[in-house]
PDB file of C-alpha atoms (C1' of nucleotides) in Angstrom:
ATOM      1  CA  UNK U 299       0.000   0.000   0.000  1.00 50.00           C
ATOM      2  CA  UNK U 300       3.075   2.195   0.376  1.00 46.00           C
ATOM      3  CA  UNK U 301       3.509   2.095  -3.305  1.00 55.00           C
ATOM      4  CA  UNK U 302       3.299   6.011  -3.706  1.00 79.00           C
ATOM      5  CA  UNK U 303       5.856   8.582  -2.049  1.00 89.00           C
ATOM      6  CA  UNK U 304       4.962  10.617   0.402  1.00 92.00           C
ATOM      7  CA  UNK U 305       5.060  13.529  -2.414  1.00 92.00           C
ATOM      8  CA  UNK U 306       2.810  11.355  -4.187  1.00 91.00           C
ATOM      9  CA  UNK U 307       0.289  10.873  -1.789  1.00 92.00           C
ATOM     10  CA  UNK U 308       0.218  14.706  -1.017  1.00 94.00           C
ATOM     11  CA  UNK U 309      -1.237  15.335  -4.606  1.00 93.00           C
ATOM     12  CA  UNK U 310      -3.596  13.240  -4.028  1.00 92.00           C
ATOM     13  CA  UNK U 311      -4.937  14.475  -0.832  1.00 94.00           C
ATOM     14  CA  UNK U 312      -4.461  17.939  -2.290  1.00 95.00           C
ATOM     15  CA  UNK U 313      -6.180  17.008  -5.001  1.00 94.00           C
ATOM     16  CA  UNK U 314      -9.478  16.070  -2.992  1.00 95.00           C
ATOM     17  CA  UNK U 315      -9.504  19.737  -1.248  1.00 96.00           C
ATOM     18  CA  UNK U 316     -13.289  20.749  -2.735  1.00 95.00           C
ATOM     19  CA  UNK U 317     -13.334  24.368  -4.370  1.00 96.00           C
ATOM     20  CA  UNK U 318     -13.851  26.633  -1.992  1.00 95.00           C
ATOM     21  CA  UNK U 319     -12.533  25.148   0.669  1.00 96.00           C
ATOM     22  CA  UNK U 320      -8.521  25.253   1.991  1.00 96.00           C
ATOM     23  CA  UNK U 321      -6.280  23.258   3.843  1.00 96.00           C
ATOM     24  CA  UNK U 322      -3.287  23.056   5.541  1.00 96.00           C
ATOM     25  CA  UNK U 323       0.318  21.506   5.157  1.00 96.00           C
ATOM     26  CA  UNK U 324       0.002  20.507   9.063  1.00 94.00           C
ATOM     27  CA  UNK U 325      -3.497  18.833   8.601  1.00 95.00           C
ATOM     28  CA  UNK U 326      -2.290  17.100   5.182  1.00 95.00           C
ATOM     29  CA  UNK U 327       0.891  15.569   7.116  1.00 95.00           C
ATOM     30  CA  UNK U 328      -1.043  14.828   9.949  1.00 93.00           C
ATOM     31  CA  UNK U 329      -3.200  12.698   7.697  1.00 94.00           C
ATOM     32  CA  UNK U 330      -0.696  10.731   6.053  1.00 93.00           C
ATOM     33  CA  UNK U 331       0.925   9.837   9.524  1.00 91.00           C
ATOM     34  CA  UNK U 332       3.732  11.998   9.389  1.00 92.00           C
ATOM     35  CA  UNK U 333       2.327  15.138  11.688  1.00 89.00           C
ATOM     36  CA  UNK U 334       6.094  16.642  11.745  1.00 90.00           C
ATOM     37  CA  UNK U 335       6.796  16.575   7.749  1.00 93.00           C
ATOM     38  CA  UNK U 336       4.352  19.433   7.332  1.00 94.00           C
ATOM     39  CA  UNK U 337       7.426  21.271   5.880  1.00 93.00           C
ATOM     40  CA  UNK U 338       7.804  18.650   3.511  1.00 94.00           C
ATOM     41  CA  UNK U 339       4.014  18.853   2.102  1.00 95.00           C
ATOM     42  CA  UNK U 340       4.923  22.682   1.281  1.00 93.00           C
ATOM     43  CA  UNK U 341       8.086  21.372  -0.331  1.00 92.00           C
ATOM     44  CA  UNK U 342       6.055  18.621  -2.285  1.00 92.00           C
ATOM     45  CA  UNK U 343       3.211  21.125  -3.331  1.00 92.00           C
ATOM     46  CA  UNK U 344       6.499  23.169  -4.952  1.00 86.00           C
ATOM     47  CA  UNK U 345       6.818  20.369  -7.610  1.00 79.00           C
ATOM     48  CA  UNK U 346       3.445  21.409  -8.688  1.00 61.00           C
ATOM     49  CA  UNK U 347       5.105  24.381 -10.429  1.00 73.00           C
ATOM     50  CA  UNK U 348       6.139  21.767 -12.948  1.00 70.00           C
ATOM     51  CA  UNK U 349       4.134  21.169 -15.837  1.00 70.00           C
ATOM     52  CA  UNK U 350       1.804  18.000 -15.368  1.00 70.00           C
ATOM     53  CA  UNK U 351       0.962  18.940 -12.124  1.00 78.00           C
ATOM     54  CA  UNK U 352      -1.036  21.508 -12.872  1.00 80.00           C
ATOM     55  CA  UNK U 353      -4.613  20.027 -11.440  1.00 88.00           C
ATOM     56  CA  UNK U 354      -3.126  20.367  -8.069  1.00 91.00           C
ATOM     57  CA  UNK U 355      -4.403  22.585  -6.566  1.00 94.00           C
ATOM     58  CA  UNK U 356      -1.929  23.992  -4.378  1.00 94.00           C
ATOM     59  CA  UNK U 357      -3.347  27.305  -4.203  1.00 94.00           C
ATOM     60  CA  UNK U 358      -5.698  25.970  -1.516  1.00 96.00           C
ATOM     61  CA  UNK U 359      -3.188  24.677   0.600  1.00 96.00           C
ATOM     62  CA  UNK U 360      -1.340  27.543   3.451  1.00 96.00           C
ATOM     63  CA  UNK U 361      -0.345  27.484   6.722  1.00 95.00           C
ATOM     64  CA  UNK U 362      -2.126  26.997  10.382  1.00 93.00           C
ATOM     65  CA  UNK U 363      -3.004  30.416  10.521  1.00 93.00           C
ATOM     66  CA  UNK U 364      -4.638  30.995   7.038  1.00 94.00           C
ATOM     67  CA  UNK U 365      -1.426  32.987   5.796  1.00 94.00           C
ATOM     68  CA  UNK U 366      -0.926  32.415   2.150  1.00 93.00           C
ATOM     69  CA  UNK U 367       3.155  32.157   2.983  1.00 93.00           C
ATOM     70  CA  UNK U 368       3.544  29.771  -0.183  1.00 91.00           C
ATOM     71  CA  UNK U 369       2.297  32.523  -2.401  1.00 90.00           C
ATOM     72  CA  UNK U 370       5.715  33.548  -3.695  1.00 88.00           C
ATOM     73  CA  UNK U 371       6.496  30.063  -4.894  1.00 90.00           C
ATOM     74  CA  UNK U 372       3.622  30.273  -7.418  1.00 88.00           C
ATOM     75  CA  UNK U 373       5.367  31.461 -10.218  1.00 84.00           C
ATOM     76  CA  UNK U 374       2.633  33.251 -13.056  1.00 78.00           C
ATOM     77  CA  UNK U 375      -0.694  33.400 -11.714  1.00 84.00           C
ATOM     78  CA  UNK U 376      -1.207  34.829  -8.464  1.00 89.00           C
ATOM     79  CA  UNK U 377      -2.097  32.586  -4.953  1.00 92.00           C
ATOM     80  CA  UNK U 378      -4.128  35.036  -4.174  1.00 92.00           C
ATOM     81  CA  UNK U 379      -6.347  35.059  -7.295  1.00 93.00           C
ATOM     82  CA  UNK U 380      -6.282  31.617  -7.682  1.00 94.00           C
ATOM     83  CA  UNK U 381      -8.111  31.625  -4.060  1.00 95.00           C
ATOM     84  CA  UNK U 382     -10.098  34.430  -5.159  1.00 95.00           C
ATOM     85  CA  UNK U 383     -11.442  32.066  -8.314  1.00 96.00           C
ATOM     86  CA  UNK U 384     -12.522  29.619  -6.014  1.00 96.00           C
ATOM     87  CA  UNK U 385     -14.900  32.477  -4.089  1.00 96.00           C
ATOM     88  CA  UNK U 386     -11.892  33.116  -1.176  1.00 96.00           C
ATOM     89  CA  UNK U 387     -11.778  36.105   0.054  1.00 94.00           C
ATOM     90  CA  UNK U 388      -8.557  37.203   0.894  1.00 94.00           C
ATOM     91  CA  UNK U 389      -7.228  40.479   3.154  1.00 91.00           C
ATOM     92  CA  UNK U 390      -3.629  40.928   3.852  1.00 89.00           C
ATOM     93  CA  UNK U 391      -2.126  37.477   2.758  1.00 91.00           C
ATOM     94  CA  UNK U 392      -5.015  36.293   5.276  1.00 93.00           C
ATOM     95  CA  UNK U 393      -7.455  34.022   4.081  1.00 95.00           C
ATOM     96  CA  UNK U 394     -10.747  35.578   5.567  1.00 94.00           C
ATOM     97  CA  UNK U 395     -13.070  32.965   7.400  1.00 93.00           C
ATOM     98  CA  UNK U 396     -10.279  30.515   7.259  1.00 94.00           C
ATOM     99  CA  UNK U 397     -11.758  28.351  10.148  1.00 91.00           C
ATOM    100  CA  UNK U 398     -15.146  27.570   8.919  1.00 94.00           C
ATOM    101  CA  UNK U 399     -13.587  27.238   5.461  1.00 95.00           C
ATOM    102  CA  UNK U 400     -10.602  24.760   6.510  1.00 95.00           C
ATOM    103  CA  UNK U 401     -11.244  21.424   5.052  1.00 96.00           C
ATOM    104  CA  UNK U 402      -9.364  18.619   7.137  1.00 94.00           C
ATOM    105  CA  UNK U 403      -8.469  15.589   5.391  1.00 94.00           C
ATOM    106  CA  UNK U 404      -8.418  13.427   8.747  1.00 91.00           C
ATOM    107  CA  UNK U 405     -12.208  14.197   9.302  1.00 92.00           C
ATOM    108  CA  UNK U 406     -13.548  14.302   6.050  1.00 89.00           C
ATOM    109  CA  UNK U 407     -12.256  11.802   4.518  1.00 83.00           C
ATOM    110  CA  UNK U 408     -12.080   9.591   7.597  1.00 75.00           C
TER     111      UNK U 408
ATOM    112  C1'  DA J 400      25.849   6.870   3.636  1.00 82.81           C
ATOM    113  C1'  DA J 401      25.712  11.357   5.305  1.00 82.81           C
ATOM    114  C1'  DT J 402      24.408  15.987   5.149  1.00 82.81           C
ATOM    115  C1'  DG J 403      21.439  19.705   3.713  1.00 82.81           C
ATOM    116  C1'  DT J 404      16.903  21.506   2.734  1.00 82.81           C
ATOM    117  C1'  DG J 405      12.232  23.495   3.419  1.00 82.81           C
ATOM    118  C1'  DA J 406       5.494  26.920   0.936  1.00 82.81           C
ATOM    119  C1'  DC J 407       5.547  24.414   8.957  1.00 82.81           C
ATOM    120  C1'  DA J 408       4.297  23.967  13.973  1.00 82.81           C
ATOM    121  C1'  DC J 409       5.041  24.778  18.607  1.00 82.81           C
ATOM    122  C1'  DA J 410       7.321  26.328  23.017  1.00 82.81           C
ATOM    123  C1'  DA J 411       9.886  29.314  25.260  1.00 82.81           C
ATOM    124  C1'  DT J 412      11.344  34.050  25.916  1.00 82.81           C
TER     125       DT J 412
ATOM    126  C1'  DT K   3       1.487  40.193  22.301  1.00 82.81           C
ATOM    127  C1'  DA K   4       5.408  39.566  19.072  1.00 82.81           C
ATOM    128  C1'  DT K   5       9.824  37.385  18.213  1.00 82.81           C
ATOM    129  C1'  DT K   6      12.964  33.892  18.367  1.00 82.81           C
ATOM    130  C1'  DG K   7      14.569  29.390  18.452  1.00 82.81           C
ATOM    131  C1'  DT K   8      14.178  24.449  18.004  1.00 82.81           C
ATOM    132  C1'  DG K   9      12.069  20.065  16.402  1.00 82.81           C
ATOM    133  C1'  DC K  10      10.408  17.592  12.765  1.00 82.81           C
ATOM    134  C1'  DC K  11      10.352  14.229   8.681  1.00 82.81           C
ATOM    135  C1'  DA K  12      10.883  12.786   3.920  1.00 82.81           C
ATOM    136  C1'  DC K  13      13.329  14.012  -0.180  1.00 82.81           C
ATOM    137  C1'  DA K  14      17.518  15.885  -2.868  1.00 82.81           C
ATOM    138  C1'  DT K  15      22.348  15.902  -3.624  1.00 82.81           C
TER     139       DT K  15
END
DNA sequence: AATGTGACACAAT
DNA sequence: TATTGTGCCACAT
């Protein structure tokens, strides 16, 4: 069952994250049983700057506190927008609402 | 094989 | 309350 990398199974979670809706790199790691390698899921979301892995959307992924601090890895469009497209609102690198609009992997997808 | 890295998280100050 | 420092784990070199 541990056929995909970690990296690999971060798309995939990533991938689930419903428009509209964010998550974190803490709650992703927690989720695939490595709580501490939430530095690692931001690293792993910065291969989705290459081309093919552009349906990830890693946009909707940010820190504990709502902060978009991976916004200057996105090279072209804009985190912020990209947020903004899904019907984010967005003040001050702060994801507005960011509680009731977190999307946890651990209890929704159980 | 060992060391370095990083888009975090948390505790201590 | 805001900063600072340390741990943390999987991947890259």
């Amino acid at each position: 069952m541990h056929k995909n990398s970690f990296f690999e199974d971060v798309f995939e979670v990533v991938r689930l994250i419903p428009k509209g809706k964010i998550s974190t790199y803490g709650a992703i790691a927690e989720y695939l049983g490595t709580k501490g390698a939430a530095r690692m899921v931001g690293w792993a979301l910065n291969q989705c700057n290459d081309t093919g892995k552009e349906n990830i959307p890693a946009h909707r992924v940010v820190n504990r506190k709502g902060l978009l601090t991976g916004k200057i890895h996105f090279r072209g469009k804009s985190m912020g927008g990209l947020l903004r497209a899904d019907g984010i609102q967005i003040s001050n690198n702060q994801i507005m609402d960011f509680e009731n609009l977190l999307w946890e992997p651990r209890k929704e997808l159980l």
